[in-house]
C-alpha cells in the first residue's frame, strides 16, 4: 500500500507492506503531474514500513527512471534495508537528481529543504 502527500516543497511517499505495480503507477502519476506544473520534483521516499516489492514494480521503476529521470531534483530515501540502499545507488545511473539515503525521516526532510550539494549524494 502506498500513501502520497504533497507537502509544501516536496512529495512524500510512504510504502506499507508490499510495494506493488499499482502503487508504483500512483507514484508515477504524482511525479508527472507535479513536474508538469511545478518543474523538477523533490521527493521523500519513506520505505521503513515496506515489507516487500513485486518484480513487475521493480522493472517499472527502472523503465520510469530511465524515461523520466530528468524530472527529479532531489530524492531522499528513508530505509535501513541494504537492498533498498543498493537500488537507490543504482538509480543514480539514470538521473542527475541528488539522492540522499537516510535512516530517519526527520533527517531526510531537513536535507530536502537545504541547498543542493554539488557532489550529488548524501548518506545519513
PDB file of N, CA, C and O in Angstrom, residues 85-122:
ATOM      1  N   UNK A  85      18.884   0.474  -0.263  1.00  0.00           N
ATOM      2  CA  UNK A  85      20.012   1.384  -0.429  1.00  0.00           C
ATOM      3  C   UNK A  85      20.735   1.103  -1.739  1.00  0.00           C
ATOM      4  O   UNK A  85      21.048   2.025  -2.499  1.00  0.00           O
ATOM      5  N   UNK A  86      20.968  -0.154  -2.025  1.00  0.00           N
ATOM      6  CA  UNK A  86      21.637  -0.529  -3.278  1.00  0.00           C
ATOM      7  C   UNK A  86      20.819  -0.071  -4.481  1.00  0.00           C
ATOM      8  O   UNK A  86      21.356   0.472  -5.443  1.00  0.00           O
ATOM      9  N   UNK A  87      19.528  -0.252  -4.427  1.00  0.00           N
ATOM     10  CA  UNK A  87      18.649   0.169  -5.521  1.00  0.00           C
ATOM     11  C   UNK A  87      18.711   1.684  -5.718  1.00  0.00           C
ATOM     12  O   UNK A  87      18.720   2.179  -6.846  1.00  0.00           O
ATOM     13  N   UNK A  88      18.739   2.434  -4.619  1.00  0.00           N
ATOM     14  CA  UNK A  88      18.832   3.897  -4.724  1.00  0.00           C
ATOM     15  C   UNK A  88      20.136   4.309  -5.385  1.00  0.00           C
ATOM     16  O   UNK A  88      20.162   5.209  -6.232  1.00  0.00           O
ATOM     17  N   UNK A  89      21.223   3.649  -5.038  1.00  0.00           N
ATOM     18  CA  UNK A  89      22.508   3.953  -5.678  1.00  0.00           C
ATOM     19  C   UNK A  89      22.455   3.626  -7.168  1.00  0.00           C
ATOM     20  O   UNK A  89      22.982   4.376  -7.997  1.00  0.00           O
ATOM     21  N   UNK A  90      21.826   2.541  -7.522  1.00  0.00           N
ATOM     22  CA  UNK A  90      21.713   2.161  -8.939  1.00  0.00           C
ATOM     23  C   UNK A  90      20.882   3.180  -9.719  1.00  0.00           C
ATOM     24  O   UNK A  90      21.159   3.457 -10.884  1.00  0.00           O
ATOM     25  N   UNK A  91      19.897   3.745  -9.079  1.00  0.00           N
ATOM     26  CA  UNK A  91      19.042   4.742  -9.735  1.00  0.00           C
ATOM     27  C   UNK A  91      19.841   5.964 -10.170  1.00  0.00           C
ATOM     28  O   UNK A  91      19.469   6.654 -11.124  1.00  0.00           O
ATOM     29  N   UNK A  92      20.953   6.232  -9.502  1.00  0.00           N
ATOM     30  CA  UNK A  92      21.803   7.362  -9.873  1.00  0.00           C
ATOM     31  C   UNK A  92      22.318   7.252 -11.297  1.00  0.00           C
ATOM     32  O   UNK A  92      22.672   8.248 -11.907  1.00  0.00           O
ATOM     33  N   UNK A  93      22.347   6.056 -11.840  1.00  0.00           N
ATOM     34  CA  UNK A  93      22.812   5.872 -13.214  1.00  0.00           C
ATOM     35  C   UNK A  93      21.867   6.497 -14.228  1.00  0.00           C
ATOM     36  O   UNK A  93      22.262   6.794 -15.346  1.00  0.00           O
ATOM     37  N   UNK A  94      20.608   6.697 -13.840  1.00  0.00           N
ATOM     38  CA  UNK A  94      19.586   7.134 -14.789  1.00  0.00           C
ATOM     39  C   UNK A  94      19.049   8.540 -14.522  1.00  0.00           C
ATOM     40  O   UNK A  94      18.123   8.975 -15.201  1.00  0.00           O
ATOM     41  N   UNK A  95      19.601   9.237 -13.540  1.00  0.00           N
ATOM     42  CA  UNK A  95      19.100  10.570 -13.224  1.00  0.00           C
ATOM     43  C   UNK A  95      20.242  11.460 -12.745  1.00  0.00           C
ATOM     44  O   UNK A  95      21.229  10.971 -12.207  1.00  0.00           O
ATOM     45  N   UNK A  96      20.079  12.741 -12.954  1.00  0.00           N
ATOM     46  CA  UNK A  96      21.042  13.715 -12.435  1.00  0.00           C
ATOM     47  C   UNK A  96      20.619  14.238 -11.065  1.00  0.00           C
ATOM     48  O   UNK A  96      21.292  15.083 -10.493  1.00  0.00           O
ATOM     49  N   UNK A  97      19.506  13.754 -10.553  1.00  0.00           N
ATOM     50  CA  UNK A  97      18.996  14.216  -9.259  1.00  0.00           C
ATOM     51  C   UNK A  97      19.965  13.855  -8.146  1.00  0.00           C
ATOM     52  O   UNK A  97      20.658  12.835  -8.206  1.00  0.00           O
ATOM     53  N   UNK A  98      19.991  14.698  -7.125  1.00  0.00           N
ATOM     54  CA  UNK A  98      20.716  14.350  -5.912  1.00  0.00           C
ATOM     55  C   UNK A  98      19.912  13.279  -5.189  1.00  0.00           C
ATOM     56  O   UNK A  98      18.693  13.385  -5.090  1.00  0.00           O
ATOM     57  N   UNK A  99      20.599  12.268  -4.688  1.00  0.00           N
ATOM     58  CA  UNK A  99      19.926  11.208  -3.942  1.00  0.00           C
ATOM     59  C   UNK A  99      20.553  11.124  -2.561  1.00  0.00           C
ATOM     60  O   UNK A  99      21.768  10.983  -2.436  1.00  0.00           O
ATOM     61  N   UNK A 100      19.717  11.237  -1.547  1.00  0.00           N
ATOM     62  CA  UNK A 100      20.171  11.122  -0.168  1.00  0.00           C
ATOM     63  C   UNK A 100      19.588   9.871   0.457  1.00  0.00           C
ATOM     64  O   UNK A 100      18.413   9.564   0.269  1.00  0.00           O
ATOM     65  N   UNK A 101      20.408   9.152   1.197  1.00  0.00           N
ATOM     66  CA  UNK A 101      19.979   7.921   1.867  1.00  0.00           C
ATOM     67  C   UNK A 101      19.981   8.168   3.370  1.00  0.00           C
ATOM     68  O   UNK A 101      20.989   8.609   3.926  1.00  0.00           O
ATOM     69  N   UNK A 102      18.858   7.883   4.005  1.00  0.00           N
ATOM     70  CA  UNK A 102      18.674   8.222   5.412  1.00  0.00           C
ATOM     71  C   UNK A 102      18.031   7.071   6.172  1.00  0.00           C
ATOM     72  O   UNK A 102      17.304   6.267   5.597  1.00  0.00           O
ATOM     73  N   UNK A 103      18.284   7.037   7.475  1.00  0.00           N
ATOM     74  CA  UNK A 103      17.613   6.056   8.335  1.00  0.00           C
ATOM     75  C   UNK A 103      16.475   6.701   9.116  1.00  0.00           C
ATOM     76  O   UNK A 103      15.659   5.986   9.691  1.00  0.00           O
ATOM     77  N   UNK A 104      16.410   8.036   9.140  1.00  0.00           N
ATOM     78  CA  UNK A 104      15.370   8.764   9.867  1.00  0.00           C
ATOM     79  C   UNK A 104      14.654   9.750   8.945  1.00  0.00           C
ATOM     80  O   UNK A 104      15.301  10.500   8.211  1.00  0.00           O
ATOM     81  N   UNK A 105      13.319   9.786   9.008  1.00  0.00           N
ATOM     82  CA  UNK A 105      12.517  10.680   8.172  1.00  0.00           C
ATOM     83  C   UNK A 105      12.814  12.150   8.429  1.00  0.00           C
ATOM     84  O   UNK A 105      12.832  12.956   7.494  1.00  0.00           O
ATOM     85  N   UNK A 106      13.043  12.527   9.694  1.00  0.00           N
ATOM     86  CA  UNK A 106      13.322  13.926  10.011  1.00  0.00           C
ATOM     87  C   UNK A 106      14.605  14.403   9.335  1.00  0.00           C
ATOM     88  O   UNK A 106      14.671  15.533   8.837  1.00  0.00           O
ATOM     89  N   UNK A 107      15.627  13.553   9.310  1.00  0.00           N
ATOM     90  CA  UNK A 107      16.877  13.906   8.633  1.00  0.00           C
ATOM     91  C   UNK A 107      16.647  14.083   7.137  1.00  0.00           C
ATOM     92  O   UNK A 107      17.208  14.989   6.517  1.00  0.00           O
ATOM     93  N   UNK A 108      15.817  13.235   6.561  1.00  0.00           N
ATOM     94  CA  UNK A 108      15.512  13.329   5.135  1.00  0.00           C
ATOM     95  C   UNK A 108      14.787  14.628   4.819  1.00  0.00           C
ATOM     96  O   UNK A 108      15.107  15.317   3.844  1.00  0.00           O
ATOM     97  N   UNK A 109      13.821  14.994   5.645  1.00  0.00           N
ATOM     98  CA  UNK A 109      13.076  16.258   5.448  1.00  0.00           C
ATOM     99  C   UNK A 109      14.012  17.458   5.525  1.00  0.00           C
ATOM    100  O   UNK A 109      13.938  18.377   4.720  1.00  0.00           O
ATOM    101  N   UNK A 110      14.877  17.452   6.518  1.00  0.00           N
ATOM    102  CA  UNK A 110      15.836  18.550   6.680  1.00  0.00           C
ATOM    103  C   UNK A 110      16.712  18.667   5.441  1.00  0.00           C
ATOM    104  O   UNK A 110      16.925  19.763   4.922  1.00  0.00           O
ATOM    105  N   UNK A 111      17.213  17.556   4.954  1.00  0.00           N
ATOM    106  CA  UNK A 111      18.074  17.554   3.775  1.00  0.00           C
ATOM    107  C   UNK A 111      17.331  18.071   2.546  1.00  0.00           C
ATOM    108  O   UNK A 111      17.884  18.825   1.752  1.00  0.00           O
ATOM    109  N   UNK A 112      16.080  17.677   2.381  1.00  0.00           N
ATOM    110  CA  UNK A 112      15.309  18.147   1.231  1.00  0.00           C
ATOM    111  C   UNK A 112      15.171  19.665   1.214  1.00  0.00           C
ATOM    112  O   UNK A 112      15.106  20.274   0.147  1.00  0.00           O
ATOM    113  N   UNK A 113      15.143  20.283   2.383  1.00  0.00           N
ATOM    114  CA  UNK A 113      14.940  21.724   2.479  1.00  0.00           C
ATOM    115  C   UNK A 113      16.247  22.513   2.363  1.00  0.00           C
ATOM    116  O   UNK A 113      16.224  23.720   2.201  1.00  0.00           O
ATOM    117  N   UNK A 114      17.388  21.827   2.440  1.00  0.00           N
ATOM    118  CA  UNK A 114      18.684  22.502   2.339  1.00  0.00           C
ATOM    119  C   UNK A 114      19.019  22.815   0.884  1.00  0.00           C
ATOM    120  O   UNK A 114      18.408  22.279  -0.034  1.00  0.00           O
ATOM    121  N   UNK A 115      20.034  23.629   0.707  1.00  0.00           N
ATOM    122  CA  UNK A 115      20.546  23.913  -0.632  1.00  0.00           C
ATOM    123  C   UNK A 115      21.174  22.656  -1.203  1.00  0.00           C
ATOM    124  O   UNK A 115      21.654  21.793  -0.492  1.00  0.00           O
ATOM    125  N   UNK A 116      21.208  22.571  -2.532  1.00  0.00           N
ATOM    126  CA  UNK A 116      21.784  21.418  -3.219  1.00  0.00           C
ATOM    127  C   UNK A 116      23.258  21.254  -2.913  1.00  0.00           C
ATOM    128  O   UNK A 116      23.992  22.218  -2.775  1.00  0.00           O
ATOM    129  N   UNK A 117      23.673  19.983  -2.843  1.00  0.00           N
ATOM    130  CA  UNK A 117      25.069  19.621  -2.636  1.00  0.00           C
ATOM    131  C   UNK A 117      25.705  19.357  -3.995  1.00  0.00           C
ATOM    132  O   UNK A 117      25.215  18.524  -4.755  1.00  0.00           O
ATOM    133  N   UNK A 118      26.802  20.027  -4.338  1.00  0.00           N
ATOM    134  CA  UNK A 118      27.396  19.842  -5.665  1.00  0.00           C
ATOM    135  C   UNK A 118      27.900  18.422  -5.908  1.00  0.00           C
ATOM    136  O   UNK A 118      28.056  18.010  -7.054  1.00  0.00           O
ATOM    137  N   UNK A 119      28.101  17.611  -4.864  1.00  0.00           N
ATOM    138  CA  UNK A 119      28.566  16.233  -5.058  1.00  0.00           C
ATOM    139  C   UNK A 119      27.442  15.284  -5.423  1.00  0.00           C
ATOM    140  O   UNK A 119      27.670  14.199  -5.934  1.00  0.00           O
ATOM    141  N   UNK A 120      26.190  15.632  -5.136  1.00  0.00           N
ATOM    142  CA  UNK A 120      25.047  14.878  -5.590  1.00  0.00           C
ATOM    143  C   UNK A 120      24.594  13.691  -4.780  1.00  0.00           C
ATOM    144  O   UNK A 120      23.556  13.129  -5.045  1.00  0.00           O
ATOM    145  N   UNK A 121      25.362  13.255  -3.761  1.00  0.00           N
ATOM    146  CA  UNK A 121      24.948  12.089  -2.974  1.00  0.00           C
ATOM    147  C   UNK A 121      25.188  12.372  -1.502  1.00  0.00           C
ATOM    148  O   UNK A 121      26.199  12.936  -1.117  1.00  0.00           O
ATOM    149  N   UNK A 122      24.241  11.954  -0.673  1.00  0.00           N
ATOM    150  CA  UNK A 122      24.342  12.151   0.765  1.00  0.00           C
ATOM    151  C   UNK A 122      24.007  10.839   1.467  1.00  0.00           C
ATOM    152  O   UNK A 122      23.087  10.146   1.072  1.00  0.00           O
TER     153      UNK A 122
END
